[in-house]
PDB file of C-alpha atoms in Angstrom:
ATOM      1  CA  MET A  14     -82.645 -79.739  25.010  1.00  0.00           C
ATOM      2  CA  TRP A  15     -83.207 -77.538  22.343  1.00  0.00           C
ATOM      3  CA  VAL A  16     -81.261 -75.047  19.762  1.00  0.00           C
ATOM      4  CA  ARG A  17     -82.021 -71.498  19.466  1.00  0.00           C
ATOM      5  CA  TRP A  18     -80.446 -68.834  16.994  1.00  0.00           C
ATOM      6  CA  TRP A  19     -79.022 -65.609  18.173  1.00  0.00           C
ATOM      7  CA  PRO A  20     -77.831 -62.916  15.533  1.00  0.00           C
ATOM      8  CA  LEU A  21     -73.854 -62.769  16.825  1.00  0.00           C
ATOM      9  CA  GLY A  22     -72.677 -60.578  13.849  1.00  0.00           C
ATOM     10  CA  ARG A  23     -70.634 -60.805  10.882  1.00  0.00           C
ATOM     11  CA  ARG A  24     -67.944 -63.123  11.963  1.00  0.00           C
ATOM     12  CA  ALA A  25     -70.475 -65.625  13.858  1.00  0.00           C
ATOM     13  CA  GLU A  26     -72.758 -65.493  11.048  1.00  0.00           C
ATOM     14  CA  SER A  27     -70.177 -66.521   8.644  1.00  0.00           C
ATOM     15  CA  GLU A  28     -68.881 -69.452  10.632  1.00  0.00           C
ATOM     16  CA  MET A  29     -72.704 -70.814  11.374  1.00  0.00           C
ATOM     17  CA  VAL A  30     -72.527 -70.736  15.152  1.00  0.00           C
ATOM     18  CA  PHE A  31     -75.331 -71.046  16.771  1.00  0.00           C
ATOM     19  CA  ARG A  32     -76.209 -71.401  20.633  1.00  0.00           C
ATOM     20  CA  VAL A  33     -77.209 -74.403  22.200  1.00  0.00           C
ATOM     21  CA  CYS A  34     -79.410 -73.447  25.451  1.00  0.00           C
ATOM     22  CA  ALA A  35     -79.027 -76.728  28.001  1.00  0.00           C
ATOM     23  CA  ALA A  36     -81.304 -77.072  30.623  1.00  0.00           C
ATOM     24  CA  GLU A  37     -79.114 -78.918  32.661  1.00  0.00           C
ATOM     25  CA  ASN A  38     -76.624 -76.467  32.936  1.00  0.00           C
ATOM     26  CA  ASP A  39     -78.859 -74.045  34.543  1.00  0.00           C
ATOM     27  CA  GLY A  40     -79.712 -72.155  31.832  1.00  0.00           C
ATOM     28  CA  VAL A  41     -76.039 -70.939  30.565  1.00  0.00           C
ATOM     29  CA  ASP A  42     -75.739 -70.631  26.769  1.00  0.00           C
ATOM     30  CA  GLN A  43     -72.907 -72.672  25.102  1.00  0.00           C
ATOM     31  CA  LEU A  44     -71.573 -71.647  21.263  1.00  0.00           C
ATOM     32  CA  VAL A  45     -71.115 -74.841  19.389  1.00  0.00           C
ATOM     33  CA  ARG A  46     -70.313 -74.850  15.537  1.00  0.00           C
ATOM     34  CA  SER A  47     -72.184 -76.104  12.981  1.00  0.00           C
ATOM     35  CA  PRO A  48     -72.158 -79.415  11.303  1.00  0.00           C
ATOM     36  CA  LEU A  49     -72.883 -77.608   7.761  1.00  0.00           C
ATOM     37  CA  SER A  50     -69.769 -75.262   7.990  1.00  0.00           C
ATOM     38  CA  GLN A  51     -66.746 -76.306   6.859  1.00  0.00           C
ATOM     39  CA  ALA A  52     -63.587 -76.674   8.673  1.00  0.00           C
ATOM     40  CA  PRO A  53     -60.793 -74.234   7.488  1.00  0.00           C
ATOM     41  CA  ALA A  54     -58.189 -75.571   5.511  1.00  0.00           C
ATOM     42  CA  PRO A  55     -54.254 -75.659   6.790  1.00  0.00           C
ATOM     43  CA  VAL A  56     -52.257 -73.457   5.099  1.00  0.00           C
ATOM     44  CA  SER A  57     -49.404 -74.952   2.962  1.00  0.00           C
ATOM     45  CA  GLU A  58     -45.897 -73.610   3.722  1.00  0.00           C
ATOM     46  CA  VAL A  59     -43.564 -72.566   0.907  1.00  0.00           C
ATOM     47  CA  GLU A  60     -40.073 -71.945   1.098  1.00  0.00           C
ATOM     48  CA  GLY A  61     -39.947 -68.294   1.204  1.00  0.00           C
ATOM     49  CA  GLY A  62     -42.486 -67.730   3.542  1.00  0.00           C
ATOM     50  CA  ASN A  63     -45.372 -65.424   1.613  1.00  0.00           C
ATOM     51  CA  LYS A  64     -45.858 -67.769  -1.180  1.00  0.00           C
ATOM     52  CA  PRO A  65     -49.058 -69.804  -0.659  1.00  0.00           C
ATOM     53  CA  LEU A  66     -49.068 -73.041  -2.400  1.00  0.00           C
ATOM     54  CA  MET A  67     -52.380 -73.557  -4.647  1.00  0.00           C
ATOM     55  CA  GLY A  68     -52.205 -77.042  -6.357  1.00  0.00           C
ATOM     56  CA  ILE A  69     -50.303 -77.828  -9.262  1.00  0.00           C
ATOM     57  CA  LYS A  70     -51.035 -75.369 -12.261  1.00  0.00           C
ATOM     58  CA  LYS A  71     -48.871 -74.534 -15.311  1.00  0.00           C
ATOM     59  CA  GLU A  72     -50.862 -71.888 -16.706  1.00  0.00           C
ATOM     60  CA  THR A  73     -52.428 -68.562 -15.488  1.00  0.00           C
ATOM     61  CA  GLN A  74     -53.623 -65.124 -17.492  1.00  0.00           C
ATOM     62  CA  ALA A  75     -53.884 -61.577 -16.907  1.00  0.00           C
ATOM     63  CA  VAL A  76     -56.885 -59.395 -18.527  1.00  0.00           C
ATOM     64  CA  LEU A  77     -56.665 -55.496 -19.288  1.00  0.00           C
ATOM     65  CA  THR A  78     -60.189 -54.351 -20.000  1.00  0.00           C
ATOM     66  CA  TYR A  79     -61.329 -50.842 -21.326  1.00  0.00           C
ATOM     67  CA  ILE A  80     -58.568 -49.975 -24.003  1.00  0.00           C
ATOM     68  CA  LYS A  81     -58.719 -47.166 -26.006  1.00  0.00           C
ATOM     69  CA  GLN A  82     -58.019 -48.629 -28.993  1.00  0.00           C
ATOM     70  CA  SER A  83     -59.562 -50.127 -31.605  1.00  0.00           C
ATOM     71  CA  PRO A  84     -59.613 -54.642 -31.265  1.00  0.00           C
ATOM     72  CA  LYS A  85     -57.630 -54.770 -35.022  1.00  0.00           C
ATOM     73  CA  LYS A  86     -54.873 -52.784 -34.167  1.00  0.00           C
ATOM     74  CA  VAL A  87     -54.021 -54.087 -30.601  1.00  0.00           C
ATOM     75  CA  ASN A  88     -54.131 -57.599 -32.473  1.00  0.00           C
ATOM     76  CA  LEU A  89     -51.500 -56.405 -34.920  1.00  0.00           C
ATOM     77  CA  VAL A  90     -49.074 -56.246 -31.915  1.00  0.00           C
ATOM     78  CA  ALA A  91     -50.474 -59.219 -29.823  1.00  0.00           C
ATOM     79  CA  GLU A  92     -49.931 -61.718 -32.452  1.00  0.00           C
ATOM     80  CA  LEU A  93     -46.021 -60.773 -32.087  1.00  0.00           C
ATOM     81  CA  VAL A  94     -46.013 -62.330 -28.715  1.00  0.00           C
ATOM     82  CA  ARG A  95     -47.790 -65.035 -29.283  1.00  0.00           C
ATOM     83  CA  GLY A  96     -45.156 -68.333 -28.956  1.00  0.00           C
ATOM     84  CA  MET A  97     -42.533 -66.373 -27.789  1.00  0.00           C
ATOM     85  CA  ARG A  98     -40.835 -66.678 -24.129  1.00  0.00           C
ATOM     86  CA  VAL A  99     -41.551 -63.909 -21.839  1.00  0.00           C
ATOM     87  CA  ASP A 100     -38.463 -61.999 -21.519  1.00  0.00           C
ATOM     88  CA  ASP A 101     -38.538 -62.324 -25.311  1.00  0.00           C
ATOM     89  CA  ALA A 102     -42.012 -61.032 -25.141  1.00  0.00           C
ATOM     90  CA  LEU A 103     -41.074 -57.878 -23.400  1.00  0.00           C
ATOM     91  CA  MET A 104     -37.682 -57.234 -25.330  1.00  0.00           C
ATOM     92  CA  GLN A 105     -39.903 -57.012 -28.712  1.00  0.00           C
ATOM     93  CA  MET A 106     -42.743 -54.683 -26.876  1.00  0.00           C
ATOM     94  CA  ALA A 107     -39.522 -52.529 -26.001  1.00  0.00           C
ATOM     95  CA  VAL A 108     -37.941 -51.567 -29.336  1.00  0.00           C
ATOM     96  CA  SER A 109     -41.607 -51.824 -31.104  1.00  0.00           C
ATOM     97  CA  THR A 110     -42.876 -48.483 -32.291  1.00  0.00           C
ATOM     98  CA  LYS A 111     -46.690 -49.280 -31.779  1.00  0.00           C
ATOM     99  CA  ARG A 112     -48.797 -47.797 -30.022  1.00  0.00           C
ATOM    100  CA  ALA A 113     -49.888 -50.942 -28.227  1.00  0.00           C
ATOM    101  CA  ALA A 114     -46.699 -52.175 -27.211  1.00  0.00           C
ATOM    102  CA  LYS A 115     -46.745 -50.578 -23.956  1.00  0.00           C
ATOM    103  CA  VAL A 116     -50.040 -52.001 -23.438  1.00  0.00           C
ATOM    104  CA  VAL A 117     -49.050 -55.602 -24.509  1.00  0.00           C
ATOM    105  CA  ALA A 118     -46.409 -55.403 -22.261  1.00  0.00           C
ATOM    106  CA  LYS A 119     -48.162 -54.393 -19.474  1.00  0.00           C
ATOM    107  CA  VAL A 120     -50.375 -57.382 -19.781  1.00  0.00           C
ATOM    108  CA  VAL A 121     -47.426 -59.690 -20.097  1.00  0.00           C
ATOM    109  CA  THR A 122     -45.754 -58.460 -17.397  1.00  0.00           C
ATOM    110  CA  SER A 123     -49.034 -58.430 -15.118  1.00  0.00           C
ATOM    111  CA  ALA A 124     -49.305 -62.430 -16.085  1.00  0.00           C
ATOM    112  CA  ARG A 125     -46.185 -63.100 -15.414  1.00  0.00           C
ATOM    113  CA  ALA A 126     -46.228 -62.053 -11.848  1.00  0.00           C
ATOM    114  CA  ASN A 127     -49.486 -63.791 -11.229  1.00  0.00           C
ATOM    115  CA  ALA A 128     -47.652 -67.051 -12.389  1.00  0.00           C
ATOM    116  CA  ILE A 129     -44.344 -66.475 -10.318  1.00  0.00           C
ATOM    117  CA  HIS A 130     -46.192 -65.152  -7.110  1.00  0.00           C
ATOM    118  CA  ASN A 131     -49.654 -66.747  -6.909  1.00  0.00           C
ATOM    119  CA  PHE A 132     -48.515 -70.379  -8.576  1.00  0.00           C
ATOM    120  CA  GLY A 133     -44.864 -70.357  -8.109  1.00  0.00           C
ATOM    121  CA  MET A 134     -43.710 -70.738 -11.178  1.00  0.00           C
ATOM    122  CA  ASP A 135     -40.382 -70.839 -12.867  1.00  0.00           C
ATOM    123  CA  LYS A 136     -40.126 -67.387 -14.650  1.00  0.00           C
ATOM    124  CA  ASP A 137     -36.999 -68.998 -17.291  1.00  0.00           C
ATOM    125  CA  ARG A 138     -39.586 -71.126 -18.281  1.00  0.00           C
ATOM    126  CA  LEU A 139     -42.730 -69.145 -18.661  1.00  0.00           C
ATOM    127  CA  ILE A 140     -44.102 -68.694 -22.758  1.00  0.00           C
ATOM    128  CA  VAL A 141     -47.133 -66.940 -24.016  1.00  0.00           C
ATOM    129  CA  ALA A 142     -49.287 -69.604 -24.844  1.00  0.00           C
ATOM    130  CA  GLU A 143     -52.366 -66.637 -26.006  1.00  0.00           C
ATOM    131  CA  ALA A 144     -52.653 -63.609 -26.602  1.00  0.00           C
ATOM    132  CA  PHE A 145     -56.681 -62.590 -27.674  1.00  0.00           C
ATOM    133  CA  VAL A 146     -58.074 -59.473 -27.924  1.00  0.00           C
ATOM    134  CA  GLY A 147     -61.467 -58.833 -27.905  1.00  0.00           C
ATOM    135  CA  LYS A 148     -64.145 -56.412 -28.302  1.00  0.00           C
ATOM    136  CA  ASP A 149     -64.890 -53.906 -25.520  1.00  0.00           C
ATOM    137  CA  LYS A 150     -68.205 -51.601 -25.083  1.00  0.00           C
ATOM    138  CA  TYR A 151     -67.990 -49.422 -27.984  1.00  0.00           C
ATOM    139  CA  LEU A 152     -68.819 -45.458 -27.258  1.00  0.00           C
ATOM    140  CA  LYS A 153     -71.143 -43.837 -29.825  1.00  0.00           C
ATOM    141  CA  ARG A 154     -70.424 -39.751 -30.058  1.00  0.00           C
ATOM    142  CA  LEU A 155     -72.188 -37.117 -32.358  1.00  0.00           C
ATOM    143  CA  ARG A 156     -70.153 -36.746 -35.732  1.00  0.00           C
ATOM    144  CA  ILE A 157     -71.009 -32.980 -36.971  1.00  0.00           C
ATOM    145  CA  HIS A 158     -71.835 -32.848 -41.290  1.00  0.00           C
ATOM    146  CA  GLY A 159     -72.798 -29.801 -43.272  1.00  0.00           C
ATOM    147  CA  LYS A 160     -75.818 -28.176 -43.989  1.00  0.00           C
ATOM    148  CA  GLY A 161     -77.388 -28.602 -40.604  1.00  0.00           C
ATOM    149  CA  LYS A 162     -77.143 -32.674 -40.442  1.00  0.00           C
ATOM    150  CA  ALA A 163     -75.512 -34.875 -37.866  1.00  0.00           C
ATOM    151  CA  GLY A 164     -74.083 -38.358 -37.757  1.00  0.00           C
ATOM    152  CA  GLN A 165     -72.662 -41.293 -35.562  1.00  0.00           C
ATOM    153  CA  MET A 166     -69.300 -41.828 -34.315  1.00  0.00           C
ATOM    154  CA  VAL A 167     -67.785 -44.866 -32.841  1.00  0.00           C
ATOM    155  CA  ARG A 168     -65.083 -44.880 -30.466  1.00  0.00           C
ATOM    156  CA  PRO A 169     -63.618 -48.345 -30.207  1.00  0.00           C
ATOM    157  CA  ARG A 170     -62.654 -50.222 -26.868  1.00  0.00           C
ATOM    158  CA  CYS A 171     -61.506 -53.524 -26.575  1.00  0.00           C
ATOM    159  CA  ARG A 172     -60.006 -56.266 -24.087  1.00  0.00           C
ATOM    160  CA  LEU A 173     -56.563 -58.226 -24.208  1.00  0.00           C
ATOM    161  CA  THR A 174     -56.352 -61.654 -22.266  1.00  0.00           C
ATOM    162  CA  VAL A 175     -52.789 -62.919 -21.973  1.00  0.00           C
ATOM    163  CA  VAL A 176     -52.442 -66.403 -20.701  1.00  0.00           C
ATOM    164  CA  VAL A 177     -48.837 -67.590 -19.896  1.00  0.00           C
ATOM    165  CA  LYS A 178     -47.873 -71.337 -19.554  1.00  0.00           C
ATOM    166  CA  GLU A 179     -44.506 -73.000 -17.822  1.00  0.00           C
ATOM    167  CA  LEU A 180     -42.949 -75.239 -19.933  1.00  0.00           C
ATOM    168  CA  SER A 181     -41.762 -78.673 -18.547  1.00  0.00           C
ATOM    169  CA  ALA A 182     -38.468 -80.091 -18.411  1.00  0.00           C
ATOM    170  CA  GLU A 183     -38.882 -82.441 -20.986  1.00  0.00           C
ATOM    171  CA  LYS A 184     -39.686 -79.512 -23.940  1.00  0.00           C
ATOM    172  CA  GLU A 185     -37.568 -77.269 -22.167  1.00  0.00           C
ATOM    173  CA  ALA A 186     -34.840 -79.791 -22.671  1.00  0.00           C
ATOM    174  CA  GLU A 187     -36.240 -80.686 -26.506  1.00  0.00           C
ATOM    175  CA  LEU A 188     -36.270 -76.838 -26.739  1.00  0.00           C
ATOM    176  CA  ALA A 189     -32.818 -76.295 -26.030  1.00  0.00           C
ATOM    177  CA  ARG A 190     -31.524 -79.323 -27.703  1.00  0.00           C
ATOM    178  CA  VAL A 191     -33.461 -78.152 -31.834  1.00  0.00           C
ATOM    179  CA  ARG A 192     -31.690 -74.788 -30.893  1.00  0.00           C
ATOM    180  CA  LEU A 193     -28.273 -75.983 -30.331  1.00  0.00           C
ATOM    181  CA  HIS A 194     -28.062 -78.312 -32.935  1.00  0.00           C
ATOM    182  CA  LYS A 195     -30.287 -76.970 -35.833  1.00  0.00           C
ATOM    183  CA  TYR A 196     -32.564 -80.154 -36.282  1.00  0.00           C
ATOM    184  CA  HIS A 197     -34.971 -79.154 -38.912  1.00  0.00           C
ATOM    185  CA  SER A 198     -37.030 -82.671 -38.682  1.00  0.00           C
ATOM    186  CA  LYS A 199     -40.539 -82.055 -40.257  1.00  0.00           C
ATOM    187  CA  LYS A 200     -41.833 -84.333 -37.449  1.00  0.00           C
ATOM    188  CA  ILE A 201     -40.371 -82.783 -34.377  1.00  0.00           C
ATOM    189  CA  ARG A 202     -40.699 -79.396 -35.812  1.00  0.00           C
ATOM    190  CA  GLY A 203     -44.048 -79.668 -35.998  1.00  0.00           C
ATOM    191  CA  ASN A 204     -44.741 -80.662 -32.355  1.00  0.00           C
ATOM    192  CA  ILE A 205     -42.661 -77.729 -31.015  1.00  0.00           C
ATOM    193  CA  THR A 206     -43.299 -74.831 -33.728  1.00  0.00           C
ATOM    194  CA  LYS A 207     -45.467 -73.163 -31.181  1.00  0.00           C
ATOM    195  CA  LEU A 208     -42.524 -73.229 -28.333  1.00  0.00           C
ATOM    196  CA  MET A 209     -40.120 -71.744 -30.742  1.00  0.00           C
ATOM    197  CA  PRO A 210     -40.092 -68.022 -29.994  1.00  0.00           C
ATOM    198  CA  HIS A 211     -40.190 -65.606 -32.957  1.00  0.00           C
ATOM    199  CA  ARG A 212     -37.395 -63.537 -33.802  1.00  0.00           C
ATOM    200  CA  VAL A 213     -37.278 -59.899 -32.327  1.00  0.00           C
ATOM    201  CA  LEU A 214     -38.640 -57.937 -35.712  1.00  0.00           C
ATOM    202  CA  ALA A 215     -36.247 -55.052 -36.269  1.00  0.00           C
ATOM    203  CA  THR A 216     -38.063 -51.701 -36.125  1.00  0.00           C
ATOM    204  CA  GLN A 217     -36.728 -50.204 -39.107  1.00  0.00           C
ATOM    205  CA  TRP A 218     -37.556 -50.434 -42.825  1.00  0.00           C
ATOM    206  CA  GLN A 219     -35.403 -52.748 -45.404  1.00  0.00           C
ATOM    207  CA  TRP A 220     -34.522 -50.089 -47.549  1.00  0.00           C
ATOM    208  CA  SER A 221     -33.545 -47.415 -44.645  1.00  0.00           C
ATOM    209  CA  ARG A 222     -30.353 -49.882 -43.579  1.00  0.00           C
ATOM    210  CA  LYS A 223     -28.992 -49.876 -47.210  1.00  0.00           C
ATOM    211  CA  PRO A 224     -26.401 -47.601 -48.652  1.00  0.00           C
ATOM    212  CA  ARG A 225     -27.358 -44.928 -50.846  1.00  0.00           C
ATOM    213  CA  LYS A 226     -26.271 -44.937 -54.647  1.00  0.00           C
ATOM    214  CA  GLY A 227     -22.845 -43.017 -54.726  1.00  0.00           C
ATOM    215  CA  SER A 228     -22.155 -43.072 -51.115  1.00  0.00           C
ATOM    216  CA  VAL A 229     -19.105 -45.272 -49.774  1.00  0.00           C
ATOM    217  CA  SER A 230     -19.346 -47.909 -47.298  1.00  0.00           C
ATOM    218  CA  ILE A 231     -16.574 -48.225 -45.103  1.00  0.00           C
ATOM    219  CA  SER A 232     -15.933 -51.722 -44.125  1.00  0.00           C
ATOM    220  CA  SER A 233     -13.587 -52.688 -40.667  1.00  0.00           C
ATOM    221  CA  GLU A 234     -11.299 -55.874 -42.247  1.00  0.00           C
TER     222      GLU A 234
END
């Protein structure tokens, strides 16, 4: 009995199938799976039908590259959503007047979709664990100066990474208790400071909301 390899196409090569030529079978070739090939893993069934179970994972991320803004400007907006709940972060980006707010909201929405669809996380327990900005490929362009001279200018590009994490039931209960009773113990507050969502900031200036001198303020009593 001897073994001979045959080119059987992409499908056979991916499955590492080879032919076994046996003299006792009147020269008829038989297909036998290679012992080096891995058996296909069973597909886990999850309620809902189209949500495969890909292991226990409590966090996921989304990355957006080649953003046409400087890392400093995008980071000013990204730091607002760190530690916030996903719903609160999207609300904050909706009321923000910064140009990078749409980019941050887009990446947060993508990270939430990855967590819900790919890993079956609870959308009500998702928080923005990390939101950091890095430099991407900078473009160098020509800057014209006077007297026949020229210089070089740089068009910055950056990349944004948002990591969302699912809170456990214990941390969710502890966070709800702190919100309800407004317990300000340093020991407990130090452990959950990063889990507390920030207040949604106002987009107007402080002095623009004050009445002018000589104006009459009407109060409903």
